[in-house]
């Protein structure tokens, strides 16, 4: 039975790599945010606005534990998922975890054009985004670094880079 959790900051490529990895391995794929959105018929941004962050984190935790029972699956988590409750320890116990490590500069480039659906980023200026990435990454790294494997996901911009990354992660998680 295989169960793989992808963790990392917003913009790390968890969904893109998760989908591609599932296709390449024949495993199923679930994105925790999309699972939550489908279930509540609301976007994560709406849920954040209506419930507030701490109630969202409770709901995220419940849904994580639910999808973590599925078998032969790749699960892409939200950027904050490993950093609340004992979520990271749970994931480490229930499957293999891969931290998609991405440099500040690459995160900035990816996120500066993808702020709208991300409640923590919406309305941030470029300067505020830089500061946010710097500050929250340093708070979150200790959680992400508890993962079983670390993979540098800086290069995902072309199909070749994506396919190469998928192959490298396949080798990594079979170790
Ligand atoms: C969040 C990341 C988002 C989503 C929510 C909060 C975070 O997921 O769960 O907006 O705290 O980093 P992605 O990492 O998929 O953008």
PDB file of C-alpha atoms and ligand atoms in Angstrom:
ATOM      1  CA  UNK A   1       0.000   0.000   0.000  1.00  0.00           C
ATOM      2  CA  UNK A   2       1.340   3.398  -0.933  1.00  0.00           C
ATOM      3  CA  UNK A   3       0.370   6.746   0.525  1.00  0.00           C
ATOM      4  CA  UNK A   4       2.432   9.805  -0.323  1.00  0.00           C
ATOM      5  CA  UNK A   5       1.951  13.294   1.063  1.00  0.00           C
ATOM      6  CA  UNK A   6       3.410  16.304  -0.737  1.00  0.00           C
ATOM      7  CA  UNK A   7       4.095  19.268   1.532  1.00  0.00           C
ATOM      8  CA  UNK A   8       5.602  22.693   0.974  1.00  0.00           C
ATOM      9  CA  UNK A   9       4.909  26.392   0.685  1.00  0.00           C
ATOM     10  CA  UNK A  10       2.211  27.876  -1.561  1.00  0.00           C
ATOM     11  CA  UNK A  11       3.531  27.823  -5.117  1.00  0.00           C
ATOM     12  CA  UNK A  12       5.884  24.902  -4.472  1.00  0.00           C
ATOM     13  CA  UNK A  13       4.142  22.846  -7.170  1.00  0.00           C
ATOM     14  CA  UNK A  14       2.341  20.377  -4.889  1.00  0.00           C
ATOM     15  CA  UNK A  15      -0.743  20.117  -7.096  1.00  0.00           C
ATOM     16  CA  UNK A  16       1.126  20.114 -10.426  1.00  0.00           C
ATOM     17  CA  UNK A  17       3.649  17.516  -9.285  1.00  0.00           C
ATOM     18  CA  UNK A  18       1.044  15.483  -7.408  1.00  0.00           C
ATOM     19  CA  UNK A  19      -1.137  15.107 -10.502  1.00  0.00           C
ATOM     20  CA  UNK A  20       1.819  14.246 -12.727  1.00  0.00           C
ATOM     21  CA  UNK A  21       3.228  11.796 -10.193  1.00  0.00           C
ATOM     22  CA  UNK A  22      -0.140  10.065  -9.845  1.00  0.00           C
ATOM     23  CA  UNK A  23      -0.378   9.693 -13.619  1.00  0.00           C
ATOM     24  CA  UNK A  24       3.136   8.267 -13.829  1.00  0.00           C
ATOM     25  CA  UNK A  25       2.707   5.824 -10.946  1.00  0.00           C
ATOM     26  CA  UNK A  26      -0.915   4.798 -11.513  1.00  0.00           C
ATOM     27  CA  UNK A  27      -1.774   5.936  -7.979  1.00  0.00           C
ATOM     28  CA  UNK A  28      -4.883   8.032  -7.292  1.00  0.00           C
ATOM     29  CA  UNK A  29      -4.547  11.729  -6.581  1.00  0.00           C
ATOM     30  CA  UNK A  30      -6.257  14.048  -4.161  1.00  0.00           C
ATOM     31  CA  UNK A  31      -5.593  17.718  -3.512  1.00  0.00           C
ATOM     32  CA  UNK A  32      -6.670  18.573   0.029  1.00  0.00           C
ATOM     33  CA  UNK A  33      -7.817  22.124  -0.843  1.00  0.00           C
ATOM     34  CA  UNK A  34      -9.874  20.889  -3.814  1.00  0.00           C
ATOM     35  CA  UNK A  35     -11.339  18.120  -1.647  1.00  0.00           C
ATOM     36  CA  UNK A  36     -12.433  20.738   0.916  1.00  0.00           C
ATOM     37  CA  UNK A  37     -13.794  23.077  -1.775  1.00  0.00           C
ATOM     38  CA  UNK A  38     -15.828  20.277  -3.398  1.00  0.00           C
ATOM     39  CA  UNK A  39     -17.201  19.183  -0.083  1.00  0.00           C
ATOM     40  CA  UNK A  40     -18.328  22.620   1.086  1.00  0.00           C
ATOM     41  CA  UNK A  41     -19.100  24.025  -2.377  1.00  0.00           C
ATOM     42  CA  UNK A  42     -17.004  27.046  -1.461  1.00  0.00           C
ATOM     43  CA  UNK A  43     -13.516  28.209  -2.329  1.00  0.00           C
ATOM     44  CA  UNK A  44     -10.763  28.124   0.286  1.00  0.00           C
ATOM     45  CA  UNK A  45     -10.751  31.906   0.067  1.00  0.00           C
ATOM     46  CA  UNK A  46     -14.488  32.035   0.910  1.00  0.00           C
ATOM     47  CA  UNK A  47     -14.043  29.552   3.767  1.00  0.00           C
ATOM     48  CA  UNK A  48     -11.196  31.653   5.184  1.00  0.00           C
ATOM     49  CA  UNK A  49     -13.310  34.794   4.961  1.00  0.00           C
ATOM     50  CA  UNK A  50     -16.449  33.231   6.439  1.00  0.00           C
ATOM     51  CA  UNK A  51     -14.929  31.047   9.171  1.00  0.00           C
ATOM     52  CA  UNK A  52     -11.649  32.750   9.955  1.00  0.00           C
ATOM     53  CA  UNK A  53      -8.261  31.028   9.803  1.00  0.00           C
ATOM     54  CA  UNK A  54      -8.459  28.981  12.998  1.00  0.00           C
ATOM     55  CA  UNK A  55     -11.799  27.337  12.083  1.00  0.00           C
ATOM     56  CA  UNK A  56     -10.383  26.683   8.604  1.00  0.00           C
ATOM     57  CA  UNK A  57      -7.400  24.930  10.204  1.00  0.00           C
ATOM     58  CA  UNK A  58      -9.760  22.670  12.218  1.00  0.00           C
ATOM     59  CA  UNK A  59     -11.660  21.787   9.089  1.00  0.00           C
ATOM     60  CA  UNK A  60      -8.427  21.221   7.169  1.00  0.00           C
ATOM     61  CA  UNK A  61      -7.217  18.891   9.943  1.00  0.00           C
ATOM     62  CA  UNK A  62     -10.460  16.827   9.893  1.00  0.00           C
ATOM     63  CA  UNK A  63     -10.315  16.501   6.125  1.00  0.00           C
ATOM     64  CA  UNK A  64      -6.616  15.612   6.206  1.00  0.00           C
ATOM     65  CA  UNK A  65      -7.308  12.730   8.611  1.00  0.00           C
ATOM     66  CA  UNK A  66     -10.129  11.581   6.371  1.00  0.00           C
ATOM     67  CA  UNK A  67      -8.140  11.525   3.112  1.00  0.00           C
ATOM     68  CA  UNK A  68      -5.178  10.043   4.983  1.00  0.00           C
ATOM     69  CA  UNK A  69      -7.168   6.805   5.230  1.00  0.00           C
ATOM     70  CA  UNK A  70      -7.232   6.379   1.477  1.00  0.00           C
ATOM     71  CA  UNK A  71      -4.826   3.858   0.025  1.00  0.00           C
ATOM     72  CA  UNK A  72      -2.545   3.920  -3.004  1.00  0.00           C
ATOM     73  CA  UNK A  73      -2.817   7.642  -3.224  1.00  0.00           C
ATOM     74  CA  UNK A  74      -0.810  10.834  -3.624  1.00  0.00           C
ATOM     75  CA  UNK A  75      -2.133  13.627  -1.433  1.00  0.00           C
ATOM     76  CA  UNK A  76      -1.174  17.260  -2.084  1.00  0.00           C
ATOM     77  CA  UNK A  77      -1.652  19.261   1.092  1.00  0.00           C
ATOM     78  CA  UNK A  78      -2.157  23.010   1.585  1.00  0.00           C
ATOM     79  CA  UNK A  79       0.909  25.121   2.339  1.00  0.00           C
ATOM     80  CA  UNK A  80      -0.134  25.535   5.973  1.00  0.00           C
ATOM     81  CA  UNK A  81      -1.340  21.965   6.602  1.00  0.00           C
ATOM     82  CA  UNK A  82       1.883  20.567   8.149  1.00  0.00           C
ATOM     83  CA  UNK A  83       2.241  23.566  10.460  1.00  0.00           C
ATOM     84  CA  UNK A  84      -0.898  23.090  12.563  1.00  0.00           C
ATOM     85  CA  UNK A  85      -1.753  20.553  15.277  1.00  0.00           C
ATOM     86  CA  UNK A  86       0.306  17.383  14.897  1.00  0.00           C
ATOM     87  CA  UNK A  87      -0.561  17.136  11.190  1.00  0.00           C
ATOM     88  CA  UNK A  88       3.039  16.592  10.132  1.00  0.00           C
ATOM     89  CA  UNK A  89       3.550  13.759  12.624  1.00  0.00           C
ATOM     90  CA  UNK A  90       0.293  12.139  11.483  1.00  0.00           C
ATOM     91  CA  UNK A  91       1.376  12.290   7.839  1.00  0.00           C
ATOM     92  CA  UNK A  92       4.799  10.889   8.709  1.00  0.00           C
ATOM     93  CA  UNK A  93       3.152   7.971  10.483  1.00  0.00           C
ATOM     94  CA  UNK A  94       0.536   7.257   7.868  1.00  0.00           C
ATOM     95  CA  UNK A  95       2.687   7.465   4.749  1.00  0.00           C
ATOM     96  CA  UNK A  96       5.764   8.856   3.081  1.00  0.00           C
ATOM     97  CA  UNK A  97       6.151  12.617   3.084  1.00  0.00           C
ATOM     98  CA  UNK A  98       7.984  14.704   0.496  1.00  0.00           C
ATOM     99  CA  UNK A  99       8.860  18.351   1.108  1.00  0.00           C
ATOM    100  CA  UNK A 100       8.957  20.298  -2.148  1.00  0.00           C
ATOM    101  CA  UNK A 101      11.656  22.826  -1.382  1.00  0.00           C
ATOM    102  CA  UNK A 102      11.612  25.964  -3.542  1.00  0.00           C
ATOM    103  CA  UNK A 103      13.798  29.058  -3.327  1.00  0.00           C
ATOM    104  CA  UNK A 104      12.396  32.418  -2.260  1.00  0.00           C
ATOM    105  CA  UNK A 105      12.945  33.944  -5.734  1.00  0.00           C
ATOM    106  CA  UNK A 106      11.079  31.150  -7.526  1.00  0.00           C
ATOM    107  CA  UNK A 107       8.231  31.228  -5.003  1.00  0.00           C
ATOM    108  CA  UNK A 108       7.940  34.974  -5.522  1.00  0.00           C
ATOM    109  CA  UNK A 109       7.754  34.601  -9.313  1.00  0.00           C
ATOM    110  CA  UNK A 110       5.118  31.889  -9.121  1.00  0.00           C
ATOM    111  CA  UNK A 111       3.010  33.562  -6.427  1.00  0.00           C
ATOM    112  CA  UNK A 112       3.080  37.105  -7.747  1.00  0.00           C
ATOM    113  CA  UNK A 113       0.845  35.923 -10.594  1.00  0.00           C
ATOM    114  CA  UNK A 114      -1.289  33.578  -8.483  1.00  0.00           C
ATOM    115  CA  UNK A 115      -2.461  35.600  -5.498  1.00  0.00           C
ATOM    116  CA  UNK A 116      -6.183  35.831  -6.154  1.00  0.00           C
ATOM    117  CA  UNK A 117      -7.348  32.463  -4.789  1.00  0.00           C
ATOM    118  CA  UNK A 118      -4.953  32.489  -1.893  1.00  0.00           C
ATOM    119  CA  UNK A 119      -6.497  34.269   1.092  1.00  0.00           C
ATOM    120  CA  UNK A 120      -3.132  34.877   2.749  1.00  0.00           C
ATOM    121  CA  UNK A 121      -1.767  36.633  -0.337  1.00  0.00           C
ATOM    122  CA  UNK A 122      -4.665  38.516  -1.827  1.00  0.00           C
ATOM    123  CA  UNK A 123      -4.134  42.310  -1.998  1.00  0.00           C
ATOM    124  CA  UNK A 124      -0.436  42.075  -1.115  1.00  0.00           C
ATOM    125  CA  UNK A 125       1.932  44.373  -2.980  1.00  0.00           C
ATOM    126  CA  UNK A 126       5.149  42.882  -4.383  1.00  0.00           C
ATOM    127  CA  UNK A 127       7.075  44.196  -1.419  1.00  0.00           C
ATOM    128  CA  UNK A 128       4.566  42.761   1.064  1.00  0.00           C
ATOM    129  CA  UNK A 129       4.679  39.443  -0.781  1.00  0.00           C
ATOM    130  CA  UNK A 130       8.478  39.330  -0.473  1.00  0.00           C
ATOM    131  CA  UNK A 131       8.253  39.981   3.268  1.00  0.00           C
ATOM    132  CA  UNK A 132       5.449  37.452   3.713  1.00  0.00           C
ATOM    133  CA  UNK A 133       7.387  34.708   1.918  1.00  0.00           C
ATOM    134  CA  UNK A 134      10.513  35.484   3.908  1.00  0.00           C
ATOM    135  CA  UNK A 135       8.759  35.539   7.300  1.00  0.00           C
ATOM    136  CA  UNK A 136       6.353  32.652   6.902  1.00  0.00           C
ATOM    137  CA  UNK A 137       8.857  30.389   5.184  1.00  0.00           C
ATOM    138  CA  UNK A 138      11.228  30.741   8.112  1.00  0.00           C
ATOM    139  CA  UNK A 139       8.403  29.872  10.529  1.00  0.00           C
ATOM    140  CA  UNK A 140       7.231  26.946   8.424  1.00  0.00           C
ATOM    141  CA  UNK A 141      10.541  25.380   7.400  1.00  0.00           C
ATOM    142  CA  UNK A 142      10.994  23.479  10.690  1.00  0.00           C
ATOM    143  CA  UNK A 143       7.677  21.705  10.014  1.00  0.00           C
ATOM    144  CA  UNK A 144       8.375  21.016   6.335  1.00  0.00           C
ATOM    145  CA  UNK A 145      11.827  19.720   7.186  1.00  0.00           C
ATOM    146  CA  UNK A 146      10.332  16.909   9.250  1.00  0.00           C
ATOM    147  CA  UNK A 147       9.373  15.240   5.947  1.00  0.00           C
ATOM    148  CA  UNK A 148      10.977  11.897   5.086  1.00  0.00           C
ATOM    149  CA  UNK A 149      12.298  13.266   1.789  1.00  0.00           C
ATOM    150  CA  UNK A 150      13.260  16.696   0.507  1.00  0.00           C
ATOM    151  CA  UNK A 151      13.071  17.493  -3.189  1.00  0.00           C
ATOM    152  CA  UNK A 152      14.165  20.753  -4.820  1.00  0.00           C
ATOM    153  CA  UNK A 153      11.181  21.812  -6.950  1.00  0.00           C
ATOM    154  CA  UNK A 154      12.663  25.027  -8.378  1.00  0.00           C
ATOM    155  CA  UNK A 155      12.517  23.763 -11.967  1.00  0.00           C
ATOM    156  CA  UNK A 156       8.952  22.903 -12.995  1.00  0.00           C
ATOM    157  CA  UNK A 157       8.405  25.425 -15.747  1.00  0.00           C
ATOM    158  CA  UNK A 158       8.606  23.136 -18.811  1.00  0.00           C
ATOM    159  CA  UNK A 159       7.123  19.704 -19.546  1.00  0.00           C
ATOM    160  CA  UNK A 160      10.649  18.230 -19.619  1.00  0.00           C
ATOM    161  CA  UNK A 161      11.451  19.688 -16.213  1.00  0.00           C
ATOM    162  CA  UNK A 162       8.157  18.391 -14.836  1.00  0.00           C
ATOM    163  CA  UNK A 163       8.731  14.882 -16.221  1.00  0.00           C
ATOM    164  CA  UNK A 164      12.319  14.833 -14.902  1.00  0.00           C
ATOM    165  CA  UNK A 165      11.088  15.891 -11.453  1.00  0.00           C
ATOM    166  CA  UNK A 166       8.433  13.168 -11.473  1.00  0.00           C
ATOM    167  CA  UNK A 167      11.077  10.540 -12.264  1.00  0.00           C
ATOM    168  CA  UNK A 168      13.381  11.824  -9.528  1.00  0.00           C
ATOM    169  CA  UNK A 169      10.595  11.785  -6.936  1.00  0.00           C
ATOM    170  CA  UNK A 170       9.592   8.258  -8.014  1.00  0.00           C
ATOM    171  CA  UNK A 171      13.116   7.078  -7.303  1.00  0.00           C
ATOM    172  CA  UNK A 172      13.186   8.973  -4.013  1.00  0.00           C
ATOM    173  CA  UNK A 173       9.960   7.507  -2.624  1.00  0.00           C
ATOM    174  CA  UNK A 174      10.861   3.975  -3.598  1.00  0.00           C
ATOM    175  CA  UNK A 175      14.005   4.224  -1.461  1.00  0.00           C
TER     176      UNK A 175
HETATM  177  C1  LIG B   1      -2.400  28.075   2.614  1.00  0.00           C
HETATM  178  C2  LIG B   1      -2.130  27.467   1.416  1.00  0.00           C
HETATM  179  C3  LIG B   1      -3.186  27.172   0.439  1.00  0.00           C
HETATM  180  C4  LIG B   1      -4.533  27.000   1.138  1.00  0.00           C
HETATM  181  C5  LIG B   1      -4.831  28.180   1.999  1.00  0.00           C
HETATM  182  C6  LIG B   1      -3.768  28.414   3.069  1.00  0.00           C
HETATM  183  C7  LIG B   1      -1.260  28.375   3.530  1.00  0.00           C
HETATM  184  O1  LIG B   1      -2.849  25.998  -0.285  1.00  0.00           O
HETATM  185  O2  LIG B   1      -4.592  25.814   1.897  1.00  0.00           O
HETATM  186  O3  LIG B   1      -4.918  29.276   1.152  1.00  0.00           O
HETATM  187  O4  LIG B   1      -1.492  28.612   4.714  1.00  0.00           O
HETATM  188  O5  LIG B   1      -0.098  28.324   3.055  1.00  0.00           O
HETATM  189  P1  LIG B   1      -1.708  25.972  -1.455  1.00  0.00           P
HETATM  190  O6  LIG B   1      -0.404  25.730  -0.772  1.00  0.00           O
HETATM  191  O7  LIG B   1      -2.135  24.811  -2.275  1.00  0.00           O
HETATM  192  O8  LIG B   1      -1.788  27.268  -2.170  1.00  0.00           O
END
